mmCIF file with all atom_site columns, C-alpha atoms in Angstrom:
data_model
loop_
_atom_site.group_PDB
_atom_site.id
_atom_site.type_symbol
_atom_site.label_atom_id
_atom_site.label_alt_id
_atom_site.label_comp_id
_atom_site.label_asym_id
_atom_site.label_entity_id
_atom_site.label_seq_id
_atom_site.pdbx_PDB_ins_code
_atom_site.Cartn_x
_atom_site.Cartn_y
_atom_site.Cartn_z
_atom_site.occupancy
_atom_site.B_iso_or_equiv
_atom_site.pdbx_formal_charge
_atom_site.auth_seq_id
_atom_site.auth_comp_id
_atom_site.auth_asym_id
_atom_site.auth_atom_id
_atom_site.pdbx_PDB_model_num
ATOM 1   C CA . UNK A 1 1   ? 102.435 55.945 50.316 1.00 83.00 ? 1   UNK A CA 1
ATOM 2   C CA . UNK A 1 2   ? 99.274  56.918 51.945 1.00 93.00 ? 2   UNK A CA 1
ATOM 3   C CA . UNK A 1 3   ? 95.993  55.969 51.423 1.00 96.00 ? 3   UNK A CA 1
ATOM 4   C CA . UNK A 1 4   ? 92.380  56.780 52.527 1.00 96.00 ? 4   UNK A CA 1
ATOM 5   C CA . UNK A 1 5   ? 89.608  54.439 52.570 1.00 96.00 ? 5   UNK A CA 1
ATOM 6   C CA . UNK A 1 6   ? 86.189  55.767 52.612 1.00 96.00 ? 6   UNK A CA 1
ATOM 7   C CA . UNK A 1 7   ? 83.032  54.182 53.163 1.00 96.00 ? 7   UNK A CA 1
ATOM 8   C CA . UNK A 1 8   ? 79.372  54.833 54.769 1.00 97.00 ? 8   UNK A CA 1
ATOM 9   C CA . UNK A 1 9   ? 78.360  56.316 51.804 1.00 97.00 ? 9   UNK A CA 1
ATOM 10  C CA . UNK A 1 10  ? 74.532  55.303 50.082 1.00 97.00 ? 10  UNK A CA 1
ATOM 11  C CA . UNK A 1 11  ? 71.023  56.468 49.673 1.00 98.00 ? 11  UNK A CA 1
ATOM 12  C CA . UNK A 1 12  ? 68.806  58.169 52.320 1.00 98.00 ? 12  UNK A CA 1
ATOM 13  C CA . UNK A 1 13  ? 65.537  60.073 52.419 1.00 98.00 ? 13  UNK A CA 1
ATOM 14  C CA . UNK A 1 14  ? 65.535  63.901 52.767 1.00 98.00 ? 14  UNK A CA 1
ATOM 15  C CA . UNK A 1 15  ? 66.119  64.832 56.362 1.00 98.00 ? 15  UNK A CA 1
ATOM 16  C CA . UNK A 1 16  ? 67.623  61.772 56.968 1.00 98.00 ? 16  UNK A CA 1
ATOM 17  C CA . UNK A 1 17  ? 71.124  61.128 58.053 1.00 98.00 ? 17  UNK A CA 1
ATOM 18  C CA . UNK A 1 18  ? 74.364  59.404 57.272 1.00 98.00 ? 18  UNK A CA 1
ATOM 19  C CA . UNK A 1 19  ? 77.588  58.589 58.968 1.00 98.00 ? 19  UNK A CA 1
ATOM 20  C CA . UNK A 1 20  ? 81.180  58.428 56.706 1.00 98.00 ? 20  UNK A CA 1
ATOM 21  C CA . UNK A 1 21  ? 83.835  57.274 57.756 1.00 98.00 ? 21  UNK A CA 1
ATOM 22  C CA . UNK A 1 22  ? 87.839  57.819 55.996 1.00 97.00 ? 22  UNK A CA 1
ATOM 23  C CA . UNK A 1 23  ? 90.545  55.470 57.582 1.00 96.00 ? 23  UNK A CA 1
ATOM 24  C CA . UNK A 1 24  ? 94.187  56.357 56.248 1.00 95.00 ? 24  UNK A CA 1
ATOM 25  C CA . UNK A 1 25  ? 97.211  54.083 56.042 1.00 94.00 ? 25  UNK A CA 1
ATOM 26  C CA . UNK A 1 26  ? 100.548 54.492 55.477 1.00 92.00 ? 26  UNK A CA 1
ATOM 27  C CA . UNK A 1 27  ? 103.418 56.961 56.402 1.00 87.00 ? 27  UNK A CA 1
ATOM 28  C CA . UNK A 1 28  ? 101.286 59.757 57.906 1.00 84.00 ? 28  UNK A CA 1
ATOM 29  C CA . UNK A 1 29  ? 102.673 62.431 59.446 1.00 83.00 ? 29  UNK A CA 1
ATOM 30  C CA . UNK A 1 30  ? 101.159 63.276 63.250 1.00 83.00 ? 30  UNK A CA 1
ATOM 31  C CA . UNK A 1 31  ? 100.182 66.730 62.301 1.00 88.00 ? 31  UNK A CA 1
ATOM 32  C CA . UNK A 1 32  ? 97.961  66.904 59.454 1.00 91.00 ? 32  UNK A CA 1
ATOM 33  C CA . UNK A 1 33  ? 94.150  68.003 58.594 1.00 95.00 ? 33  UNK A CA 1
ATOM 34  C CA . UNK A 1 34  ? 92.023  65.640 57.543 1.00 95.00 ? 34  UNK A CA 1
ATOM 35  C CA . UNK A 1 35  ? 88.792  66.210 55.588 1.00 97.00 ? 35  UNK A CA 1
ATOM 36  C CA . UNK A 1 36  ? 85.764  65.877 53.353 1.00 98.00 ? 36  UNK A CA 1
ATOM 37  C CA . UNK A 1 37  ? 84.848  67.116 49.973 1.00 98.00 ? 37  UNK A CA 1
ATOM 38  C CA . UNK A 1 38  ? 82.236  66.978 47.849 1.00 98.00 ? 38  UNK A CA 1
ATOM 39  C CA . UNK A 1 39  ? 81.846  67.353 44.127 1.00 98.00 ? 39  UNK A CA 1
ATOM 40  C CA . UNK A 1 40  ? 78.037  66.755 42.720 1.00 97.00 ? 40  UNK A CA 1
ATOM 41  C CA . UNK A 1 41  ? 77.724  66.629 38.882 1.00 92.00 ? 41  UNK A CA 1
ATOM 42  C CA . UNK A 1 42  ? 78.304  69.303 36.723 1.00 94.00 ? 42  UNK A CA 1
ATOM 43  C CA . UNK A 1 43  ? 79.868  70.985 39.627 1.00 96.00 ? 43  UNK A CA 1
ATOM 44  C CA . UNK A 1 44  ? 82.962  71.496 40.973 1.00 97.00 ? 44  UNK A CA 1
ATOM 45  C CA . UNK A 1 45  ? 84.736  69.549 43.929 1.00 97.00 ? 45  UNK A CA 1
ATOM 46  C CA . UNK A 1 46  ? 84.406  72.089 47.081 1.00 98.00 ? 46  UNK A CA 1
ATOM 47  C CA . UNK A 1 47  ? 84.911  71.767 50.962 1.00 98.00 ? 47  UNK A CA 1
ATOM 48  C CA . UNK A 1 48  ? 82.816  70.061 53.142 1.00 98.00 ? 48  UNK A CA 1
ATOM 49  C CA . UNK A 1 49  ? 84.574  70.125 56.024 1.00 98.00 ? 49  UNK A CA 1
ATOM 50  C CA . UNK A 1 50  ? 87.838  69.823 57.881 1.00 98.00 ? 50  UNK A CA 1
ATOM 51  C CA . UNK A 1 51  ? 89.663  69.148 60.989 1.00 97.00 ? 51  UNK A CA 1
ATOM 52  C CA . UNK A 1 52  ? 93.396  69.401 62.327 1.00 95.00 ? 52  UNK A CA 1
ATOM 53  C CA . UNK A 1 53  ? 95.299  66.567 64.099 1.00 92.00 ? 53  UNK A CA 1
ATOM 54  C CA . UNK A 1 54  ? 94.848  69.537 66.788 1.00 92.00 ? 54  UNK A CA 1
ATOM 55  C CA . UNK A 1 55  ? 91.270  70.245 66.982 1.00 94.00 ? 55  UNK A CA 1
ATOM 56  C CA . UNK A 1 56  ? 90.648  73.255 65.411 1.00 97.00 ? 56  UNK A CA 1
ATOM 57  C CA . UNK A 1 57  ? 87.304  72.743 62.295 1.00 98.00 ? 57  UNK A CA 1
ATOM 58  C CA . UNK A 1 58  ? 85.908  74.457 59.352 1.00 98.00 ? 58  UNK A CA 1
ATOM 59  C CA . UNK A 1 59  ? 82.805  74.275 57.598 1.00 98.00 ? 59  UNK A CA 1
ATOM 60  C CA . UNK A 1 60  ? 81.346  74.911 54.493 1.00 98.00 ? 60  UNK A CA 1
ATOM 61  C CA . UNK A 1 61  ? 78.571  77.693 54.647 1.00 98.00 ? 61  UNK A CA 1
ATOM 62  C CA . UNK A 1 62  ? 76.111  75.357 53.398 1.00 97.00 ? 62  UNK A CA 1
ATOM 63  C CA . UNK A 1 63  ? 76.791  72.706 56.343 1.00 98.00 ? 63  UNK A CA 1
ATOM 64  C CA . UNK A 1 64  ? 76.911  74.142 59.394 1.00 98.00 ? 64  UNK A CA 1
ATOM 65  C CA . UNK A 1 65  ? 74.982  73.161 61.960 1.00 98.00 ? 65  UNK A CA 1
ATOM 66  C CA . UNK A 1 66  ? 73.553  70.142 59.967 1.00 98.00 ? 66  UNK A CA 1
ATOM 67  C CA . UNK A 1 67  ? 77.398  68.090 59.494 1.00 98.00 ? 67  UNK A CA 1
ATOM 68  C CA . UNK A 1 68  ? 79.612  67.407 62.318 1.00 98.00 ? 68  UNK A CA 1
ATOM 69  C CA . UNK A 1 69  ? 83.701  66.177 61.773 1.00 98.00 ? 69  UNK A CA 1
ATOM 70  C CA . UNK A 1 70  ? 85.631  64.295 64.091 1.00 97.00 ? 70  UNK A CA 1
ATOM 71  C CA . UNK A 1 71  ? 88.206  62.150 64.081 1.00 95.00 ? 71  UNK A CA 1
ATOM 72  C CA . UNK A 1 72  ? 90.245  59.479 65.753 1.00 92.00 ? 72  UNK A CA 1
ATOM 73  C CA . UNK A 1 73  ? 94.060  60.337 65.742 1.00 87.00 ? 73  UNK A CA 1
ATOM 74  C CA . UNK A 1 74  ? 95.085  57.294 67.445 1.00 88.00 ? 74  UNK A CA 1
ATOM 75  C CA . UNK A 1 75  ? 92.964  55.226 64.452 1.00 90.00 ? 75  UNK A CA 1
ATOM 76  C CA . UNK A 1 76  ? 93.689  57.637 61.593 1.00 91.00 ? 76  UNK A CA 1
ATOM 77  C CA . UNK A 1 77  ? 90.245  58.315 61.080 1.00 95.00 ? 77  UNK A CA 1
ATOM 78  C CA . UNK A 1 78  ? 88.496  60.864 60.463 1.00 96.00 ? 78  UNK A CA 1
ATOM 79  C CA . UNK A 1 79  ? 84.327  60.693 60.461 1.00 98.00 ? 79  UNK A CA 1
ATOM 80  C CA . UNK A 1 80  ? 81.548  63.252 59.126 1.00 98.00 ? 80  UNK A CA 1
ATOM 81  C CA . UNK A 1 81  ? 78.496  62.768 60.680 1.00 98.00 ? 81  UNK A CA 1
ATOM 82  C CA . UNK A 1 82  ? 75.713  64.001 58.407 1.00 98.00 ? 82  UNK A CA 1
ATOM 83  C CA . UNK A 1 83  ? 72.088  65.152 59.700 1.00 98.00 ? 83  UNK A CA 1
ATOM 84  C CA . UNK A 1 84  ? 68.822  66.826 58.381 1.00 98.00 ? 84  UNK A CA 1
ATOM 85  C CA . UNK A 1 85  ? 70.065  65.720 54.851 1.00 98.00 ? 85  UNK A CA 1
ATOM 86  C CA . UNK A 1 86  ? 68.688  67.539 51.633 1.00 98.00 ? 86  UNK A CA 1
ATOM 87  C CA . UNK A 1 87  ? 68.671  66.550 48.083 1.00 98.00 ? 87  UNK A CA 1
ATOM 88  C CA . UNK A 1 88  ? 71.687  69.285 47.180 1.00 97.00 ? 88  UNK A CA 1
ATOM 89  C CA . UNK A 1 89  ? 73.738  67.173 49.108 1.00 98.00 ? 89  UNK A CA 1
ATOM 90  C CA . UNK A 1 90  ? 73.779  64.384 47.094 1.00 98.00 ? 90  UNK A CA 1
ATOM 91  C CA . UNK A 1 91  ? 77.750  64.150 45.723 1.00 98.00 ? 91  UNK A CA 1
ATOM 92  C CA . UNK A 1 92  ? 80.658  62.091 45.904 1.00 98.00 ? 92  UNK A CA 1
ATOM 93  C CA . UNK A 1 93  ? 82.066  63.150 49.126 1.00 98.00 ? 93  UNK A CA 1
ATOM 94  C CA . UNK A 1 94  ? 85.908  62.298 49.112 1.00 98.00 ? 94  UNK A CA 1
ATOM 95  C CA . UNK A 1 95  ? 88.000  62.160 52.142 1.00 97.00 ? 95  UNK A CA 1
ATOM 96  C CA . UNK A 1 96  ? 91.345  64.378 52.159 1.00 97.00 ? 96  UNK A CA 1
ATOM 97  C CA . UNK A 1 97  ? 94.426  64.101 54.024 1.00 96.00 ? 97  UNK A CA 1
ATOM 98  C CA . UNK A 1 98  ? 96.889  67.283 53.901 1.00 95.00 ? 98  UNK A CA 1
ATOM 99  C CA . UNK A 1 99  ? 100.153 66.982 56.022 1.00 92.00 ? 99  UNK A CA 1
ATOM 100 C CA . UNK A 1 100 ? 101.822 70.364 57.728 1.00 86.00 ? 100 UNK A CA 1
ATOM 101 C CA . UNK A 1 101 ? 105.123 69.653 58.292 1.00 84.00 ? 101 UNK A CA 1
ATOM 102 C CA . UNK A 1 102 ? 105.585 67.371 54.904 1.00 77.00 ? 102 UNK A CA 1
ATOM 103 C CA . UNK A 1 103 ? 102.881 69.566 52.741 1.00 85.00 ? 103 UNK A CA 1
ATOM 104 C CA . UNK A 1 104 ? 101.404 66.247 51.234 1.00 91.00 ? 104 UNK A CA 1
ATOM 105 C CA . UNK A 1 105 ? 98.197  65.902 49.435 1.00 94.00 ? 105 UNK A CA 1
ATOM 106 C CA . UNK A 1 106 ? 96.176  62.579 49.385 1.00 96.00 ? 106 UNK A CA 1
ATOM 107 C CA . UNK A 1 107 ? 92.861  61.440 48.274 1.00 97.00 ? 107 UNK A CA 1
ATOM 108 C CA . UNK A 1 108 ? 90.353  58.823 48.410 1.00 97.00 ? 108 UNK A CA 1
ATOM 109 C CA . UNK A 1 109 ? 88.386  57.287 45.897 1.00 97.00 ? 109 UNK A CA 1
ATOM 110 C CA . UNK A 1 110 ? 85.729  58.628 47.093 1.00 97.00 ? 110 UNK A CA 1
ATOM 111 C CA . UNK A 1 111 ? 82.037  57.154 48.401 1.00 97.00 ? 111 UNK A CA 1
ATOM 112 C CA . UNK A 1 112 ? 78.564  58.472 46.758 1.00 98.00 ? 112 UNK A CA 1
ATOM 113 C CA . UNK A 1 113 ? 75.822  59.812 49.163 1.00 98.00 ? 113 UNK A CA 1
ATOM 114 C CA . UNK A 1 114 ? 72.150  60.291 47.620 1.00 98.00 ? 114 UNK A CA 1
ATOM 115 C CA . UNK A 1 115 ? 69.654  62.011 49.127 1.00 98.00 ? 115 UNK A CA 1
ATOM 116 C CA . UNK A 1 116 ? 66.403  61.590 47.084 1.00 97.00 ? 116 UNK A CA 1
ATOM 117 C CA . UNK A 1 117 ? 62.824  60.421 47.583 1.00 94.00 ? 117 UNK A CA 1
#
């Protein structure tokens, strides 16, 4: 089994900024994407943004140039660095894990940002 761990999640002024951070366990395979997702209420879960065990990234629209993903392959971890922060961010953001060679899905439990006055 597999399983992600999220946390940095919590409440922050607009244009403020936030750091996440997904740590997975278990029998991963080397070459994977890892990834975040968000899903707000009322709304469907959609891509925040992702990033292969070999570098390559994608971005939602809405994002770019305000969210930055990394990762650590040798921790498992995978971080999304969130700046200028507006109020239609506010979601669950969940952290994804999709193997390439296995074609594996995993989730985490997620980890609610807020970004309110």
């Amino acid at each position: 089994q597999v399983q992600l761990v999220e946390s940095g999640g919590g409440w922050v002024q607009p244009g403020g900024s936030l750091r996440l951070s997904c740590a997975a366990s278990g029998n991963i395979f080397s070459i994977n994407v890892m990834g975040w997702y968000r899903q707000a209420p009322g709304k469907q879960r959609e891509l925040v943004a992702t990033m292969s065990s070999g570098g390559s990234t994608n971005y939602a629209d809405a994002v770019k140039g305000r969210f930055t993903i990394s990762r650590d392959n040798a921790k498992n971890t995978v971080y999304l660095q969130m700046n200028s922060l507006k109020p239609e961010d506010t979601a669950v953001y969940y952290c994804n894990l999709l193997t390439i060679l296995g074609n594996f899905n995993y989730w985490g439990q997620g980890t609610q940002v807020t970004v309110s006055s």
